Amino acid sequence: MALYYVAHRLFAAHDRALAAYVAHHLARRFGPDAVFLPFCDTDEENLDHPCKGRRLFELDSERLARIDAMVAILHGPSLDDGVCMEIGYAASRGVPILAVTTDFQVYGPTADTALRSLFPDPLLQHVVSRVISVPQLGPPGGEDDRFERFLAQNLHAITRAATETVDALTGWLTPSPALPPPHINGQRTAYVEPPLYGGDGWTTRVSDALRAYGFATHRAERFTNAATDPTLTAVEDWTALAHASLAVVDIRGPETPPGAALVIGACAATGRPVFAPEPGCWWTFAHGREPNYRNLMIQYGLTGTFSDLDELTKHLEVRWQPTSRRGPTATK
């Protein structure tokens, strides 16, 4: 029996209800045992564990490691970082991913660009197999109450998206572009995801620290040149990650950027160490769960965090020696 994983934002009732609606449609077609719905199927509200957040991460990861396809619900410009992490996890394993969105916006690097993406990070569009997009309201109904009429129009769009999702899963889906295991021998390579909110000097300092340990570095380029087609540079970034033996991603800001979250998931799935600066954000608290400084899929998907470059160096020393101790290593 195939297993379908529904990745969704789950911190508000309406988000959980939307995911349950989609999962219900899937279960009607494929059977309830063929669908895994986080929060629902981990019984998150009632789960009792001394380290509940980590246990939830483990339960979700166990399912992610053996799914046959993923349905990822994505809506709005501020994408859920946990969902993006799960997409990266599935994509790196070659799992087909069906992205479902009712967002009526598209995105581009400048105000006058003809280069448009369905998502605010083109890396997402590169790794998903297919997008189910229902950006418009359903037909107007005959209700006298305008709010009830507007509700019916939105519910029609949601029903259409769920129905198209089920239909798509009954056919053949293109596998996501899987990543090979990390390179252990040969030239050391590192993937660096720069800050989304500025501070390019950080990228230079991190790259210098990595080069001191013999790493050639690739700096993600999707957002650096507005004249370059970001969908093409997204392919280059994913290809570079495939050749990397570790990644350093910047997760600072109000939330983890979608691309950084996706890279964390891909690294967690393929055994690549992935490090990030401490986010410096407010902590989150939930009943029965230990405090988390980020979405728990991000927090526990990381190999380690660092407050400065000295701490990053300590992480590197656990696995690698500086080039001065082992002879020269080519860099680019």
mmCIF file of C-alpha atoms in Angstrom:
data_model
loop_
_atom_site.group_PDB
_atom_site.id
_atom_site.type_symbol
_atom_site.label_atom_id
_atom_site.label_comp_id
_atom_site.label_asym_id
_atom_site.label_seq_id
_atom_site.Cartn_x
_atom_site.Cartn_y
_atom_site.Cartn_z
ATOM 1 C CA MET A 1 0.000 0.000 0.000
ATOM 2 C CA ALA A 2 1.275 3.459 -0.901
ATOM 3 C CA LEU A 3 1.687 5.964 1.914
ATOM 4 C CA TYR A 4 0.852 9.646 1.429
ATOM 5 C CA TYR A 5 2.144 12.318 3.816
ATOM 6 C CA VAL A 6 0.148 15.555 4.158
ATOM 7 C CA ALA A 7 2.518 18.391 5.102
ATOM 8 C CA HIS A 8 0.698 21.422 6.444
ATOM 9 C CA ARG A 9 0.860 24.433 8.717
ATOM 10 C CA LEU A 10 -0.660 23.281 12.004
ATOM 11 C CA PHE A 11 -0.559 26.082 14.558
ATOM 12 C CA ALA A 12 -4.134 27.296 14.116
ATOM 13 C CA ALA A 13 -7.444 25.478 13.917
ATOM 14 C CA HIS A 14 -8.230 26.612 10.372
ATOM 15 C CA ASP A 15 -4.880 25.272 9.112
ATOM 16 C CA ARG A 16 -5.457 21.919 10.799
ATOM 17 C CA ALA A 17 -9.002 21.819 9.456
ATOM 18 C CA LEU A 18 -7.809 22.460 5.897
ATOM 19 C CA ALA A 19 -5.251 19.645 6.155
ATOM 20 C CA ALA A 20 -7.864 17.306 7.625
ATOM 21 C CA TYR A 21 -10.184 18.124 4.737
ATOM 22 C CA VAL A 22 -7.501 17.224 2.189
ATOM 23 C CA ALA A 23 -6.532 14.082 4.134
ATOM 24 C CA HIS A 24 -10.199 13.054 4.269
ATOM 25 C CA HIS A 25 -10.433 13.256 0.478
ATOM 26 C CA LEU A 26 -7.266 11.164 0.151
ATOM 27 C CA ALA A 27 -8.530 8.565 2.622
ATOM 28 C CA ARG A 28 -11.820 8.197 0.755
ATOM 29 C CA ARG A 29 -9.900 7.299 -2.415
ATOM 30 C CA PHE A 30 -6.896 5.382 -1.072
ATOM 31 C CA GLY A 31 -8.001 4.220 2.392
ATOM 32 C CA PRO A 32 -7.322 5.745 5.835
ATOM 33 C CA ASP A 33 -4.172 3.679 6.424
ATOM 34 C CA ALA A 34 -2.634 5.164 3.273
ATOM 35 C CA VAL A 35 -2.585 8.707 4.693
ATOM 36 C CA PHE A 36 -0.391 10.223 7.401
ATOM 37 C CA LEU A 37 -1.542 13.546 8.838
ATOM 38 C CA PRO A 38 0.880 15.149 11.347
ATOM 39 C CA PHE A 39 -0.632 16.415 14.615
ATOM 40 C CA CYS A 40 -3.607 14.110 14.054
ATOM 41 C CA ASP A 41 -1.684 10.862 13.667
ATOM 42 C CA THR A 42 0.951 11.700 16.274
ATOM 43 C CA ASP A 43 -1.862 12.707 18.669
ATOM 44 C CA GLU A 44 0.190 15.826 19.321
ATOM 45 C CA GLU A 45 -2.265 17.494 21.678
ATOM 46 C CA ASN A 46 -2.327 14.500 24.033
ATOM 47 C CA LEU A 47 1.162 13.072 23.525
ATOM 48 C CA ASP A 48 2.998 12.738 26.834
ATOM 49 C CA HIS A 49 6.791 12.541 26.584
ATOM 50 C CA PRO A 50 9.660 14.086 28.591
ATOM 51 C CA CYS A 51 10.996 15.677 25.381
ATOM 52 C CA LYS A 52 7.794 16.012 23.402
ATOM 53 C CA GLY A 53 9.115 18.239 20.612
ATOM 54 C CA ARG A 54 11.965 15.888 19.781
ATOM 55 C CA ARG A 55 9.618 12.895 19.927
ATOM 56 C CA LEU A 56 7.282 14.584 17.447
ATOM 57 C CA PHE A 57 10.269 15.221 15.185
ATOM 58 C CA GLU A 58 11.187 11.539 15.410
ATOM 59 C CA LEU A 59 7.646 10.354 14.662
ATOM 60 C CA ASP A 60 7.312 12.619 11.634
ATOM 61 C CA SER A 61 10.795 11.713 10.388
ATOM 62 C CA GLU A 62 10.020 7.995 10.673
ATOM 63 C CA ARG A 63 7.077 8.455 8.326
ATOM 64 C CA LEU A 64 8.968 10.791 5.992
ATOM 65 C CA ALA A 65 11.606 8.087 5.548
ATOM 66 C CA ARG A 66 9.111 5.630 4.042
ATOM 67 C CA ILE A 67 6.440 7.635 2.211
ATOM 68 C CA ASP A 68 5.610 7.157 -1.451
ATOM 69 C CA ALA A 69 4.333 10.683 -2.128
ATOM 70 C CA MET A 70 3.793 13.965 -0.315
ATOM 71 C CA VAL A 71 0.980 16.481 -0.483
ATOM 72 C CA ALA A 72 2.319 19.855 0.695
ATOM 73 C CA ILE A 73 -0.211 22.593 1.430
ATOM 74 C CA LEU A 74 1.420 25.958 0.725
ATOM 75 C CA HIS A 75 -0.378 29.260 0.836
ATOM 76 C CA GLY A 76 0.636 32.882 1.127
ATOM 77 C CA PRO A 77 3.993 34.643 0.919
ATOM 78 C CA SER A 78 5.056 33.523 4.409
ATOM 79 C CA LEU A 79 5.429 29.778 3.941
ATOM 80 C CA ASP A 80 5.541 27.490 6.959
ATOM 81 C CA ASP A 81 9.171 26.577 7.657
ATOM 82 C CA GLY A 82 8.267 23.137 9.002
ATOM 83 C CA VAL A 83 6.430 22.271 5.782
ATOM 84 C CA CYS A 84 9.367 23.516 3.711
ATOM 85 C CA MET A 85 11.734 21.378 5.797
ATOM 86 C CA GLU A 86 9.531 18.339 5.160
ATOM 87 C CA ILE A 87 9.497 19.121 1.424
ATOM 88 C CA GLY A 88 13.293 19.177 1.407
ATOM 89 C CA TYR A 89 13.396 15.880 3.271
ATOM 90 C CA ALA A 90 11.074 14.186 0.779
ATOM 91 C CA ALA A 91 12.604 15.787 -2.316
ATOM 92 C CA SER A 92 16.134 14.686 -1.425
ATOM 93 C CA ARG A 93 14.882 11.083 -1.395
ATOM 94 C CA GLY A 94 13.252 11.420 -4.820
ATOM 95 C CA VAL A 95 9.709 11.250 -3.402
ATOM 96 C CA PRO A 96 7.081 12.822 -5.692
ATOM 97 C CA ILE A 97 5.709 16.008 -4.126
ATOM 98 C CA LEU A 98 2.374 17.556 -4.979
ATOM 99 C CA ALA A 99 2.211 21.189 -3.877
ATOM 100 C CA VAL A 100 -1.295 22.547 -3.293
ATOM 101 C CA THR A 101 -1.918 26.294 -3.209
ATOM 102 C CA THR A 102 -4.864 28.666 -3.370
ATOM 103 C CA ASP A 103 -2.616 31.742 -3.350
ATOM 104 C CA PHE A 104 -3.723 34.278 -5.977
ATOM 105 C CA GLN A 105 -0.289 35.945 -6.037
ATOM 106 C CA VAL A 106 2.830 35.045 -7.973
ATOM 107 C CA TYR A 107 6.321 36.265 -7.096
ATOM 108 C CA GLY A 108 9.298 37.846 -8.826
ATOM 109 C CA PRO A 109 12.673 39.396 -7.964
ATOM 110 C CA THR A 110 11.763 42.965 -9.072
ATOM 111 C CA ALA A 111 8.635 45.035 -9.654
ATOM 112 C CA ASP A 112 9.014 45.063 -13.442
ATOM 113 C CA THR A 113 10.273 41.530 -13.994
ATOM 114 C CA ALA A 114 8.788 39.010 -16.384
ATOM 115 C CA LEU A 115 10.441 36.249 -14.348
ATOM 116 C CA ARG A 116 7.675 34.897 -12.119
ATOM 117 C CA SER A 117 7.472 32.042 -9.648
ATOM 118 C CA LEU A 118 4.465 30.448 -7.973
ATOM 119 C CA PHE A 119 6.337 30.566 -4.655
ATOM 120 C CA PRO A 120 8.493 33.217 -2.958
ATOM 121 C CA ASP A 121 11.503 30.908 -3.303
ATOM 122 C CA PRO A 122 12.068 29.273 -6.716
ATOM 123 C CA LEU A 123 13.890 26.365 -5.075
ATOM 124 C CA LEU A 124 10.481 25.070 -4.001
ATOM 125 C CA GLN A 125 9.175 25.109 -7.535
ATOM 126 C CA HIS A 126 12.250 23.223 -8.712
ATOM 127 C CA VAL A 127 11.911 20.290 -6.304
ATOM 128 C CA VAL A 128 8.146 19.717 -6.378
ATOM 129 C CA SER A 129 6.763 17.319 -8.972
ATOM 130 C CA ARG A 130 3.536 19.169 -9.696
ATOM 131 C CA VAL A 131 1.595 22.169 -8.442
ATOM 132 C CA ILE A 132 -2.169 22.146 -7.945
ATOM 133 C CA SER A 133 -3.046 25.839 -8.108
ATOM 134 C CA VAL A 134 -6.584 27.145 -7.585
ATOM 135 C CA PRO A 135 -6.087 30.891 -7.238
ATOM 136 C CA GLN A 136 -9.650 32.065 -7.946
ATOM 137 C CA LEU A 137 -12.886 31.945 -6.030
ATOM 138 C CA GLY A 138 -15.624 29.552 -6.974
ATOM 139 C CA PRO A 139 -18.771 30.738 -8.781
ATOM 140 C CA PRO A 140 -21.104 33.047 -6.832
ATOM 141 C CA GLY A 141 -24.008 31.310 -5.173
ATOM 142 C CA GLY A 142 -27.554 32.425 -4.577
ATOM 143 C CA GLU A 143 -27.349 33.027 -0.831
ATOM 144 C CA ASP A 144 -28.760 36.314 0.455
ATOM 145 C CA ASP A 145 -26.011 36.708 3.064
ATOM 146 C CA ARG A 146 -22.933 38.068 1.258
ATOM 147 C CA PHE A 147 -20.600 36.535 3.850
ATOM 148 C CA GLU A 148 -22.156 33.112 3.431
ATOM 149 C CA ARG A 149 -21.855 33.566 -0.322
ATOM 150 C CA PHE A 150 -18.190 34.517 0.001
ATOM 151 C CA LEU A 151 -17.590 31.532 2.291
ATOM 152 C CA ALA A 152 -19.176 29.203 -0.280
ATOM 153 C CA GLN A 153 -16.926 30.618 -3.004
ATOM 154 C CA ASN A 154 -13.814 29.917 -0.931
ATOM 155 C CA LEU A 155 -14.975 26.446 0.076
ATOM 156 C CA HIS A 156 -15.594 25.672 -3.586
ATOM 157 C CA ALA A 157 -11.959 26.538 -4.364
ATOM 158 C CA ILE A 158 -10.739 24.334 -1.502
ATOM 159 C CA THR A 159 -12.907 21.422 -2.636
ATOM 160 C CA ARG A 160 -11.606 21.784 -6.174
ATOM 161 C CA ALA A 161 -8.003 21.802 -4.932
ATOM 162 C CA ALA A 162 -8.590 18.668 -2.834
ATOM 163 C CA THR A 163 -10.330 16.878 -5.708
ATOM 164 C CA GLU A 164 -7.565 17.735 -8.182
ATOM 165 C CA THR A 165 -4.986 16.550 -5.656
ATOM 166 C CA VAL A 166 -6.629 13.140 -5.346
ATOM 167 C CA ASP A 167 -6.954 12.833 -9.130
ATOM 168 C CA ALA A 168 -3.278 13.730 -9.601
ATOM 169 C CA LEU A 169 -2.157 11.054 -7.149
ATOM 170 C CA THR A 170 -4.014 8.363 -9.089
ATOM 171 C CA GLY A 171 -1.688 8.967 -12.034
ATOM 172 C CA TRP A 172 2.069 8.946 -12.443
ATOM 173 C CA LEU A 173 4.048 11.729 -10.783
ATOM 174 C CA THR A 174 7.570 12.774 -11.691
ATOM 175 C CA PRO A 175 9.979 11.936 -8.851
ATOM 176 C CA SER A 176 11.657 14.856 -7.126
ATOM 177 C CA PRO A 177 15.345 15.441 -7.943
ATOM 178 C CA ALA A 178 16.949 13.170 -5.349
ATOM 179 C CA LEU A 179 20.288 13.924 -3.710
ATOM 180 C CA PRO A 180 23.048 11.324 -3.431
ATOM 181 C CA PRO A 181 24.683 10.603 -0.062
ATOM 182 C CA PRO A 182 27.283 13.219 0.924
ATOM 183 C CA HIS A 183 30.806 12.913 -0.415
ATOM 184 C CA ILE A 184 33.083 11.586 2.304
ATOM 185 C CA ASN A 185 36.333 11.308 0.359
ATOM 186 C CA GLY A 186 37.889 13.551 -2.246
ATOM 187 C CA GLN A 187 37.506 17.317 -2.395
ATOM 188 C CA ARG A 188 35.579 18.892 0.417
ATOM 189 C CA THR A 189 32.659 21.029 -0.697
ATOM 190 C CA ALA A 190 30.266 23.153 1.367
ATOM 191 C CA TYR A 191 26.926 24.719 0.484
ATOM 192 C CA VAL A 192 26.228 28.144 2.025
ATOM 193 C CA GLU A 193 22.704 29.603 2.153
ATOM 194 C CA PRO A 194 23.181 33.353 2.759
ATOM 195 C CA PRO A 195 20.993 35.633 4.883
ATOM 196 C CA LEU A 196 17.674 36.449 3.259
ATOM 197 C CA TYR A 197 17.478 39.698 5.221
ATOM 198 C CA GLY A 198 20.838 41.206 4.209
ATOM 199 C CA GLY A 199 24.292 41.036 5.759
ATOM 200 C CA ASP A 200 26.356 39.615 2.917
ATOM 201 C CA GLY A 201 29.558 40.017 4.964
ATOM 202 C CA TRP A 202 28.344 37.053 7.018
ATOM 203 C CA THR A 203 28.535 34.830 3.951
ATOM 204 C CA THR A 204 32.103 35.908 3.239
ATOM 205 C CA ARG A 205 33.232 35.234 6.809
ATOM 206 C CA VAL A 206 31.566 31.817 6.884
ATOM 207 C CA SER A 207 33.093 30.905 3.518
ATOM 208 C CA ASP A 208 36.543 31.956 4.750
ATOM 209 C CA ALA A 209 36.144 29.761 7.841
ATOM 210 C CA LEU A 210 35.139 26.809 5.680
ATOM 211 C CA ARG A 211 38.041 27.327 3.294
ATOM 212 C CA ALA A 212 40.417 27.160 6.242
ATOM 213 C CA TYR A 213 39.250 23.550 6.570
ATOM 214 C CA GLY A 214 39.796 22.855 2.904
ATOM 215 C CA PHE A 215 36.260 23.347 1.654
ATOM 216 C CA ALA A 216 35.374 24.711 -1.738
ATOM 217 C CA THR A 217 32.169 26.683 -1.178
ATOM 218 C CA HIS A 218 29.035 27.337 -3.169
ATOM 219 C CA ARG A 219 27.060 30.415 -2.203
ATOM 220 C CA ALA A 220 23.366 30.089 -3.113
ATOM 221 C CA GLU A 221 22.686 32.556 -5.924
ATOM 222 C CA ARG A 222 18.905 32.515 -6.364
ATOM 223 C CA PHE A 223 18.382 36.006 -4.982
ATOM 224 C CA THR A 224 21.666 37.720 -5.866
ATOM 225 C CA ASN A 225 21.081 38.801 -9.467
ATOM 226 C CA ALA A 226 17.646 40.086 -10.416
ATOM 227 C CA ALA A 227 18.536 39.866 -14.126
ATOM 228 C CA THR A 228 19.180 36.124 -13.911
ATOM 229 C CA ASP A 229 16.278 33.711 -14.184
ATOM 230 C CA PRO A 230 15.883 32.519 -10.553
ATOM 231 C CA THR A 231 14.434 29.186 -11.692
ATOM 232 C CA LEU A 232 17.735 28.405 -13.430
ATOM 233 C CA THR A 233 19.855 29.438 -10.464
ATOM 234 C CA ALA A 234 17.583 27.349 -8.217
ATOM 235 C CA VAL A 235 18.602 24.317 -10.281
ATOM 236 C CA GLU A 236 22.261 25.295 -9.856
ATOM 237 C CA ASP A 237 21.819 25.654 -6.097
ATOM 238 C CA TRP A 238 20.182 22.232 -5.748
ATOM 239 C CA THR A 239 22.900 20.679 -7.917
ATOM 240 C CA ALA A 240 25.561 22.282 -5.729
ATOM 241 C CA LEU A 241 23.887 20.854 -2.620
ATOM 242 C CA ALA A 242 24.031 17.421 -4.260
ATOM 243 C CA HIS A 243 27.837 17.708 -4.424
ATOM 244 C CA ALA A 244 28.251 19.176 -0.935
ATOM 245 C CA SER A 245 29.408 17.269 2.113
ATOM 246 C CA LEU A 246 27.953 19.840 4.528
ATOM 247 C CA ALA A 247 25.762 22.949 4.540
ATOM 248 C CA VAL A 248 25.682 26.183 6.518
ATOM 249 C CA VAL A 249 22.351 28.022 6.364
ATOM 250 C CA ASP A 250 21.261 31.332 7.815
ATOM 251 C CA ILE A 251 17.973 30.966 9.684
ATOM 252 C CA ARG A 252 17.971 34.365 11.376
ATOM 253 C CA GLY A 253 14.999 36.658 10.992
ATOM 254 C CA PRO A 254 11.322 36.469 11.928
ATOM 255 C CA GLU A 255 11.153 32.891 10.650
ATOM 256 C CA THR A 256 13.327 30.413 8.788
ATOM 257 C CA PRO A 257 13.301 31.349 5.079
ATOM 258 C CA PRO A 258 11.701 28.693 2.835
ATOM 259 C CA GLY A 259 14.909 27.808 0.979
ATOM 260 C CA ALA A 260 16.940 27.494 4.166
ATOM 261 C CA ALA A 261 14.255 25.246 5.680
ATOM 262 C CA LEU A 262 14.221 23.115 2.532
ATOM 263 C CA VAL A 263 18.013 22.689 2.652
ATOM 264 C CA ILE A 264 17.842 21.662 6.328
ATOM 265 C CA GLY A 265 15.319 18.954 5.475
ATOM 266 C CA ALA A 266 17.398 17.678 2.559
ATOM 267 C CA CYS A 267 20.492 17.483 4.750
ATOM 268 C CA ALA A 268 18.645 15.729 7.579
ATOM 269 C CA ALA A 269 17.371 13.090 5.148
ATOM 270 C CA THR A 270 20.707 12.429 3.424
ATOM 271 C CA GLY A 271 23.066 12.550 6.403
ATOM 272 C CA ARG A 272 24.728 15.853 5.563
ATOM 273 C CA PRO A 273 25.782 17.912 8.587
ATOM 274 C CA VAL A 274 23.961 21.248 8.535
ATOM 275 C CA PHE A 275 24.843 24.169 10.789
ATOM 276 C CA ALA A 276 23.107 27.486 11.378
ATOM 277 C CA PRO A 277 23.710 30.639 13.424
ATOM 278 C CA GLU A 278 21.569 30.901 16.507
ATOM 279 C CA PRO A 279 18.352 32.528 15.281
ATOM 280 C CA GLY A 280 18.084 35.127 18.025
ATOM 281 C CA CYS A 281 14.298 34.958 17.966
ATOM 282 C CA TRP A 282 11.660 34.606 20.640
ATOM 283 C CA TRP A 283 11.143 31.108 21.993
ATOM 284 C CA THR A 284 7.858 29.274 21.508
ATOM 285 C CA PHE A 285 5.960 27.389 24.188
ATOM 286 C CA ALA A 286 3.197 24.816 23.937
ATOM 287 C CA HIS A 287 1.434 22.629 26.476
ATOM 288 C CA GLY A 288 3.544 19.632 27.458
ATOM 289 C CA ARG A 289 6.349 20.513 25.047
ATOM 290 C CA GLU A 290 9.842 21.749 25.808
ATOM 291 C CA PRO A 291 10.629 25.320 24.663
ATOM 292 C CA ASN A 292 11.619 25.572 21.003
ATOM 293 C CA TYR A 293 13.584 28.364 19.350
ATOM 294 C CA ARG A 294 12.223 27.509 15.903
ATOM 295 C CA ASN A 295 9.750 25.133 14.349
ATOM 296 C CA LEU A 296 10.731 21.820 15.926
ATOM 297 C CA MET A 297 11.381 20.274 12.478
ATOM 298 C CA ILE A 298 14.003 22.987 11.964
ATOM 299 C CA GLN A 299 15.450 22.829 15.478
ATOM 300 C CA TYR A 300 15.969 19.071 15.523
ATOM 301 C CA GLY A 301 16.841 18.815 11.842
ATOM 302 C CA LEU A 302 19.964 20.901 12.416
ATOM 303 C CA THR A 303 23.251 19.246 13.353
ATOM 304 C CA GLY A 304 24.219 22.259 15.459
ATOM 305 C CA THR A 305 24.040 26.024 15.882
ATOM 306 C CA PHE A 306 26.760 28.584 16.519
ATOM 307 C CA SER A 307 26.840 32.055 18.062
ATOM 308 C CA ASP A 308 30.057 33.085 16.286
ATOM 309 C CA LEU A 309 32.646 31.718 13.882
ATOM 310 C CA ASP A 310 34.689 30.245 16.722
ATOM 311 C CA GLU A 311 31.755 27.974 17.547
ATOM 312 C CA LEU A 312 31.362 27.048 13.887
ATOM 313 C CA THR A 313 35.044 26.124 13.857
ATOM 314 C CA LYS A 314 34.513 23.853 16.861
ATOM 315 C CA HIS A 315 31.753 22.044 14.961
ATOM 316 C CA LEU A 316 34.096 21.573 12.005
ATOM 317 C CA GLU A 317 36.909 20.298 14.206
ATOM 318 C CA VAL A 318 34.727 17.402 15.348
ATOM 319 C CA ARG A 319 34.776 15.970 11.813
ATOM 320 C CA TRP A 320 37.579 17.653 9.895
ATOM 321 C CA GLN A 321 41.083 19.013 10.383
ATOM 322 C CA PRO A 322 42.276 22.363 9.037
ATOM 323 C CA THR A 323 44.162 22.127 5.765
ATOM 324 C CA SER A 324 47.330 23.257 7.531
ATOM 325 C CA ARG A 325 47.360 19.884 9.333
ATOM 326 C CA ARG A 326 46.684 17.678 6.336
ATOM 327 C CA GLY A 327 48.228 19.364 3.318
ATOM 328 C CA PRO A 328 46.645 21.627 0.676
ATOM 329 C CA THR A 329 43.127 21.071 -0.616
ATOM 330 C CA ALA A 330 41.810 22.654 -3.789
ATOM 331 C CA THR A 331 39.116 25.305 -3.393
ATOM 332 C CA LYS A 332 37.074 27.300 -5.816
#
